[in-house]
Amino acid sequence: MAFRTFKFNLLKHNSRRLTSMTSVQAEKAPKSKLQFALKTPKGTKDWADKDTVIRDGIFSSLSSIFKRHGAIALDTPVFELRDILAGKYGEDSKLIYNLEDQGGELCSLRYDLTVPFARFVAMNNIQNIKRYHIAKVYRRDQPAMTKGRMREFYQCDFDIAGNYESMIPDAECLSILVEGFTSLGIKDFKIKLNHRKILDGIFQIAGVKDEDVRKISSAVDKLDKSPWDAVKKEMVVDKGQTEATADRIGEYVKLNGSLQEVHAILSQDANVMANEKTKEGLDELATFIKYVEALQIDSYISFDLSLARGLDYYTGIIFEVVTAASAPPKNAEELKKKSKSTEDASEYVGVGSIAAGGRYDNLVNMFAEATGKKSGQIPCVGISFGIERIFSLIKQRAEKDASIRPTATKIFVMAFGGGKDWSGYLPERLQVAKQLWNAGIETEYVYKSKANPRKQFDAADKCGCPLAVILGKEEYLDNKLRVKRLGPEFADDDGELIDAKDLITVVKQKLSEIYGDNADEVTKLFQGL
Amino acid sequence: MAFRTFKFNLLKHNSRRLTSMTSVQAEKAPKSKLQFALKTPKGTKDWADKDTVIRDGIFSSLSSIFKRHGAIALDTPVFELRDILAGKYGEDSKLIYNLEDQGGELCSLRYDLTVPFARFVAMNNIQNIKRYHIAKVYRRDQPAMTKGRMREFYQCDFDIAGNYESMIPDAECLSILVEGFTSLGIKDFKIKLNHRKILDGIFQIAGVKDEDVRKISSAVDKLDKSPWDAVKKEMVVDKGQTEATADRIGEYVKLNGSLQEVHAILSQDANVMANEKTKEGLDELATFIKYVEALQIDSYISFDLSLARGLDYYTGIIFEVVTAASAPPKNAEELKKKSKSTEDASEYVGVGSIAAGGRYDNLVNMFAEATGKKSGQIPCVGISFGIERIFSLIKQRAEKDASIRPTATKIFVMAFGGGKDWSGYLPERLQVAKQLWNAGIETEYVYKSKANPRKQFDAADKCGCPLAVILGKEEYLDNKLRVKRLGPEFADDDGELIDAKDLITVVKQKLSEIYGDNADEVTKLFQGL
């Protein structure tokens, strides 16, 4: 019956003319129309059970840090007017998902949270704001699911907009990165940092023409995955630079080390000091070093001249956070050759960067000017945590840990003691559960009027909850309830018989004995306890 | 400069051939191409500041109730394969947003959270589950923004799936509705309830043909907005029923009152008791009444035979929650005639129902069978809170209340006492802020190396934070800090000079004096305190 109805509705959807045909006619419709894959779209997934608990723990940990730094929460629509996204993502614009033209405005799904933020600031003439935003973004990319590279994935962004003194908001953003990863128990991370002005200046020094800068920049950006020879070849063969230019770029982009070291090396380079852009970038970094030293986070930062970042809108410092798991495995190339499937590249890639960001001083202004508003420049700097990638790192820890439960249930209400003809006390169990719910206590019971004791204990075990409240057939008539610890170590314990009127007091007392002041399971997981 | 770059990128996006043209050529491009509206798409909005704080308070209050009832959190992709949504929404299918066909699978934005839930259950062969899901859904409907009717809007769903004894999960869902609204301080609500089997049986009794049932049902559903005469006319003139049939329907659908009363009236009707469907529905409701009485929620429920609900998939009880604000204003028709704009109908409509739901026993099975799986029937019942509408009710309360702040900032770190040549202690302020952040305390400071006292106090006032930590030029050199209450009533108070090493202890003490064990501002708002 359900099958027939469904088929009927499906056909009705496909063609409105079929609406009035009988279900006998519907039966004759070709069967192939009804068969479709029961799956989520490619590159997307459902979040459920323990995964959601861990993910929500990550969100809560990071958002409490953002709030700690004075941020408001912002939430923008999942799609924007298509014009808003146009021209912001360079070569990656082809990865934007468009909504079908069904009449009305042309829209596209957001590609990141930065452009919607800049749109919000420009649209509302905001002069300064700190905001965070945790939401999904959309890219029609080749997914690598097990490594956390998805087409629909979460970003978790914090940004500071406003005309402030140089490098203070930038240093605070880096501090938030360090606080964020530390709070999640991720300690072996490194922040690779560079400055767009320094990079652009170096390209000038090496003889790259202005109009070639962005494409040479994107070649340099591949140095974390490809050897120098391959990148040099791309510059010379594909992107029309001379050998000499490529070699001069090579000298610089191989430089990396502590902020202080690399700053000192560059400051002794006469070409660098003679170039206006490089000089300006170095001066800004000198100020920046002073602040990150005060914040005691300089040891996490590696000044890496090969970092370029693909997006068009960056104008100042740029950075990426990497861990050991970010790099591809050593035998990646081999695995790649063996692999027959190009669908899931997860076998031979690392998780990539687990956070990234930078300064983008012109983006808000672009919106303001393109729409005829005069807002003046609103400089911005921000960070984005890659939640899926961070999740996949933490998940590995959680897999060894059975203590994280998908539900929060604390009490299972049971009834037993009667024979076959006994009612099973279902309305009575409901009354007891209702009292516990009203007291804010997570409570379940078996959805059956007559359930045998075994089935009730099994259900309680399955959800892993620590306490049972039992309505005994005779005891309940005397206004008594039984409170009993659950779990194999309490199998022989009959629990405690209490007055029904004391239920909430006793249960709260027992729960505080069980949980005490201990951190919850997810916090323990983050702390590696 | 920024303008030119932006224009260039925009054109590059529009046509890849333009990539290499010079910026001078770009200048000559028609100006109209660059002008676009700086807005969110029609029917969507940004959430920010106090609104987000209140909304997150609603989410947190409702999700803690869902967890209290043993639910896991589920999160599904924002788009589904188009086939998954097909044939589920009757006449409303035309409101579904499609993604553009950019190669690969055809997808559409979700229309509700129920169909993705059923897809998840069928896809994973789940036999029973309780889950909640708070997320945005998408409908290409005519928006009425100020009343909370949007094209992108939040739903907040709780559902129970599994083969359980009749009416127990149904009664628990109704209990959650009552707990949910009570926790938000919404007390004047009414749950209108009906049963699809009773409604379908009544249509049979009145002489409606089986194939006409859904369209007559959708006519009846309009009784909350239209008078009986108009609905009757629709049945007779547009939908081909006889006068006699319409009048017999009219006798029944005008019935409403308490569950117990209406149940008694119907039980004395010979035609009703002789009809298989109506009889079955009434038997189920007798059981249901027993459980809602045990849960003490029967007084919130009104048995209303005119409630029909538009969606195809309901099979058992159906319900909607309404408040005084749900109905259109008395002079709605007048306003409608006066209004020139059809864009925003908010002037002459009520907010409508603020929650709704029902039982849908065949939906999971439809998926399982249409994809060749054999799962057997997985009956479901669920509720959906209309967050935007609930928000607009609570917002009215909040507008009188200035105590809700968009940020959580507790401490403002300041420095003063030096003259023009003094450094301003910026790195020192950073060090102090860092200590507070590490202790989990929300802290801000002015992003300026030399800020005068007035500007620092103004910034602290603006964010409404209650405490300042002050680095005095001389005091700081003696390892002393000054902790001072903020706000007009403390204008003459110089605060307390403390040892720098005691900072965290003192600040925590002062914050607990200020906030005590009081509920936070949002909870107070819900409680109407």
PDB file of N, CA and C in Angstrom, chain B residues 336-378:
ATOM      1  N   LYS B 336      -5.592  44.268   3.812  1.00  0.00           N
ATOM      2  CA  LYS B 336      -5.202  43.585   2.588  1.00  0.00           C
ATOM      3  C   LYS B 336      -5.617  44.424   1.375  1.00  0.00           C
ATOM      4  N   LYS B 337      -6.837  44.953   1.423  1.00  0.00           N
ATOM      5  CA  LYS B 337      -7.327  45.743   0.289  1.00  0.00           C
ATOM      6  C   LYS B 337      -6.542  47.036   0.128  1.00  0.00           C
ATOM      7  N   LYS B 338      -6.201  47.630   1.287  1.00  0.00           N
ATOM      8  CA  LYS B 338      -5.465  48.903   1.239  1.00  0.00           C
ATOM      9  C   LYS B 338      -4.039  48.722   0.725  1.00  0.00           C
ATOM     10  N   SER B 339      -3.436  47.595   1.111  1.00  0.00           N
ATOM     11  CA  SER B 339      -2.023  47.383   0.820  1.00  0.00           C
ATOM     12  C   SER B 339      -1.759  47.346  -0.680  1.00  0.00           C
ATOM     13  N   LYS B 340      -0.757  48.122  -1.119  1.00  0.00           N
ATOM     14  CA  LYS B 340      -0.435  48.112  -2.544  1.00  0.00           C
ATOM     15  C   LYS B 340       0.615  47.051  -2.837  1.00  0.00           C
ATOM     16  N   SER B 341       1.402  46.751  -1.848  1.00  0.00           N
ATOM     17  CA  SER B 341       2.511  45.824  -2.071  1.00  0.00           C
ATOM     18  C   SER B 341       2.068  44.396  -1.794  1.00  0.00           C
ATOM     19  N   THR B 342       2.392  43.486  -2.686  1.00  0.00           N
ATOM     20  CA  THR B 342       2.155  42.066  -2.402  1.00  0.00           C
ATOM     21  C   THR B 342       3.426  41.413  -1.871  1.00  0.00           C
ATOM     22  N   GLU B 343       4.466  42.220  -1.758  1.00  0.00           N
ATOM     23  CA  GLU B 343       5.772  41.691  -1.345  1.00  0.00           C
ATOM     24  C   GLU B 343       5.755  41.204   0.096  1.00  0.00           C
ATOM     25  N   ASP B 344       5.327  42.081   0.974  1.00  0.00           N
ATOM     26  CA  ASP B 344       5.366  41.734   2.390  1.00  0.00           C
ATOM     27  C   ASP B 344       3.935  41.757   2.920  1.00  0.00           C
ATOM     28  N   ALA B 345       3.421  40.570   3.159  1.00  0.00           N
ATOM     29  CA  ALA B 345       2.034  40.455   3.574  1.00  0.00           C
ATOM     30  C   ALA B 345       1.903  40.529   5.093  1.00  0.00           C
ATOM     31  N   SER B 346       3.003  40.960   5.746  1.00  0.00           N
ATOM     32  CA  SER B 346       3.063  40.833   7.199  1.00  0.00           C
ATOM     33  C   SER B 346       2.024  41.670   7.935  1.00  0.00           C
ATOM     34  N   GLU B 347       1.493  42.695   7.273  1.00  0.00           N
ATOM     35  CA  GLU B 347       0.544  43.574   7.951  1.00  0.00           C
ATOM     36  C   GLU B 347      -0.758  42.856   8.276  1.00  0.00           C
ATOM     37  N   TYR B 348      -1.131  41.940   7.426  1.00  0.00           N
ATOM     38  CA  TYR B 348      -2.473  41.405   7.579  1.00  0.00           C
ATOM     39  C   TYR B 348      -2.524  39.886   7.769  1.00  0.00           C
ATOM     40  N   VAL B 349      -1.416  39.312   8.234  1.00  0.00           N
ATOM     41  CA  VAL B 349      -1.472  37.904   8.610  1.00  0.00           C
ATOM     42  C   VAL B 349      -0.983  37.747  10.043  1.00  0.00           C
ATOM     43  N   GLY B 350      -1.451  36.689  10.711  1.00  0.00           N
ATOM     44  CA  GLY B 350      -0.904  36.350  12.012  1.00  0.00           C
ATOM     45  C   GLY B 350       0.389  35.587  11.810  1.00  0.00           C
ATOM     46  N   VAL B 351       1.067  35.229  12.911  1.00  0.00           N
ATOM     47  CA  VAL B 351       2.308  34.472  12.730  1.00  0.00           C
ATOM     48  C   VAL B 351       2.001  33.029  12.361  1.00  0.00           C
ATOM     49  N   GLY B 352       0.734  32.609  12.441  1.00  0.00           N
ATOM     50  CA  GLY B 352       0.391  31.224  12.119  1.00  0.00           C
ATOM     51  C   GLY B 352       0.780  30.307  13.265  1.00  0.00           C
ATOM     52  N   SER B 353       0.851  29.001  12.958  1.00  0.00           N
ATOM     53  CA  SER B 353       1.163  28.061  14.032  1.00  0.00           C
ATOM     54  C   SER B 353       2.623  28.202  14.442  1.00  0.00           C
ATOM     55  N   ILE B 354       2.905  28.009  15.725  1.00  0.00           N
ATOM     56  CA  ILE B 354       4.279  28.167  16.235  1.00  0.00           C
ATOM     57  C   ILE B 354       4.951  26.816  16.455  1.00  0.00           C
ATOM     58  N   ALA B 355       4.229  25.747  16.219  1.00  0.00           N
ATOM     59  CA  ALA B 355       4.803  24.403  16.223  1.00  0.00           C
ATOM     60  C   ALA B 355       3.769  23.501  15.588  1.00  0.00           C
ATOM     61  N   ALA B 356       4.206  22.350  15.102  1.00  0.00           N
ATOM     62  CA  ALA B 356       3.271  21.439  14.452  1.00  0.00           C
ATOM     63  C   ALA B 356       3.912  20.067  14.360  1.00  0.00           C
ATOM     64  N   GLY B 357       3.105  19.088  13.975  1.00  0.00           N
ATOM     65  CA  GLY B 357       3.668  17.766  13.812  1.00  0.00           C
ATOM     66  C   GLY B 357       2.600  16.723  13.658  1.00  0.00           C
ATOM     67  N   GLY B 358       3.005  15.468  13.761  1.00  0.00           N
ATOM     68  CA  GLY B 358       2.061  14.374  13.638  1.00  0.00           C
ATOM     69  C   GLY B 358       2.751  13.049  13.415  1.00  0.00           C
ATOM     70  N   ARG B 359       1.917  12.042  13.192  1.00  0.00           N
ATOM     71  CA  ARG B 359       2.443  10.695  12.973  1.00  0.00           C
ATOM     72  C   ARG B 359       2.512  10.410  11.484  1.00  0.00           C
ATOM     73  N   TYR B 360       3.624   9.806  11.050  1.00  0.00           N
ATOM     74  CA  TYR B 360       3.793   9.453   9.619  1.00  0.00           C
ATOM     75  C   TYR B 360       4.421   8.070   9.568  1.00  0.00           C
ATOM     76  N   ASP B 361       3.554   7.051   9.449  1.00  0.00           N
ATOM     77  CA  ASP B 361       4.025   5.681   9.600  1.00  0.00           C
ATOM     78  C   ASP B 361       4.604   5.073   8.336  1.00  0.00           C
ATOM     79  N   ASN B 362       4.384   5.692   7.169  1.00  0.00           N
ATOM     80  CA  ASN B 362       4.799   5.040   5.923  1.00  0.00           C
ATOM     81  C   ASN B 362       6.013   5.661   5.250  1.00  0.00           C
ATOM     82  N   LEU B 363       6.484   6.800   5.741  1.00  0.00           N
ATOM     83  CA  LEU B 363       7.503   7.547   4.998  1.00  0.00           C
ATOM     84  C   LEU B 363       8.821   6.776   4.866  1.00  0.00           C
ATOM     85  N   VAL B 364       9.292   6.195   5.968  1.00  0.00           N
ATOM     86  CA  VAL B 364      10.558   5.448   5.928  1.00  0.00           C
ATOM     87  C   VAL B 364      10.425   4.281   4.961  1.00  0.00           C
ATOM     88  N   ASN B 365       9.301   3.612   5.053  1.00  0.00           N
ATOM     89  CA  ASN B 365       9.017   2.461   4.218  1.00  0.00           C
ATOM     90  C   ASN B 365       9.000   2.806   2.729  1.00  0.00           C
ATOM     91  N   MET B 366       8.459   3.996   2.411  1.00  0.00           N
ATOM     92  CA  MET B 366       8.473   4.445   1.014  1.00  0.00           C
ATOM     93  C   MET B 366       9.889   4.448   0.478  1.00  0.00           C
ATOM     94  N   PHE B 367      10.818   5.000   1.251  1.00  0.00           N
ATOM     95  CA  PHE B 367      12.221   5.052   0.819  1.00  0.00           C
ATOM     96  C   PHE B 367      12.786   3.655   0.687  1.00  0.00           C
ATOM     97  N   ALA B 368      12.529   2.830   1.688  1.00  0.00           N
ATOM     98  CA  ALA B 368      13.101   1.496   1.694  1.00  0.00           C
ATOM     99  C   ALA B 368      12.608   0.734   0.469  1.00  0.00           C
ATOM    100  N   GLU B 369      11.311   0.797   0.204  1.00  0.00           N
ATOM    101  CA  GLU B 369      10.774   0.019  -0.909  1.00  0.00           C
ATOM    102  C   GLU B 369      11.165   0.588  -2.262  1.00  0.00           C
ATOM    103  N   ALA B 370      11.159   1.916  -2.371  1.00  0.00           N
ATOM    104  CA  ALA B 370      11.484   2.534  -3.657  1.00  0.00           C
ATOM    105  C   ALA B 370      12.934   2.275  -4.039  1.00  0.00           C
ATOM    106  N   THR B 371      13.764   1.921  -3.071  1.00  0.00           N
ATOM    107  CA  THR B 371      15.165   1.654  -3.390  1.00  0.00           C
ATOM    108  C   THR B 371      15.475   0.172  -3.250  1.00  0.00           C
ATOM    109  N   GLY B 372      14.425  -0.639  -3.183  1.00  0.00           N
ATOM    110  CA  GLY B 372      14.615  -2.090  -3.202  1.00  0.00           C
ATOM    111  C   GLY B 372      15.087  -2.680  -1.888  1.00  0.00           C
ATOM    112  N   LYS B 373      15.103  -1.866  -0.817  1.00  0.00           N
ATOM    113  CA  LYS B 373      15.472  -2.413   0.491  1.00  0.00           C
ATOM    114  C   LYS B 373      14.226  -3.001   1.146  1.00  0.00           C
ATOM    115  N   LYS B 374      14.406  -3.956   2.013  1.00  0.00           N
ATOM    116  CA  LYS B 374      13.270  -4.467   2.764  1.00  0.00           C
ATOM    117  C   LYS B 374      13.471  -4.178   4.243  1.00  0.00           C
ATOM    118  N   SER B 375      12.904  -3.111   4.710  1.00  0.00           N
ATOM    119  CA  SER B 375      13.142  -2.772   6.119  1.00  0.00           C
ATOM    120  C   SER B 375      11.925  -3.065   6.985  1.00  0.00           C
ATOM    121  N   GLY B 376      10.782  -3.362   6.355  1.00  0.00           N
ATOM    122  CA  GLY B 376       9.551  -3.417   7.127  1.00  0.00           C
ATOM    123  C   GLY B 376       9.165  -1.996   7.484  1.00  0.00           C
ATOM    124  N   GLN B 377       7.978  -1.828   8.048  1.00  0.00           N
ATOM    125  CA  GLN B 377       7.507  -0.492   8.352  1.00  0.00           C
ATOM    126  C   GLN B 377       8.197   0.064   9.611  1.00  0.00           C
ATOM    127  N   ILE B 378       8.670   1.299   9.538  1.00  0.00           N
ATOM    128  CA  ILE B 378       9.223   1.979  10.717  1.00  0.00           C
ATOM    129  C   ILE B 378       8.326   3.177  11.005  1.00  0.00           C
TER     130      ILE B 378
END
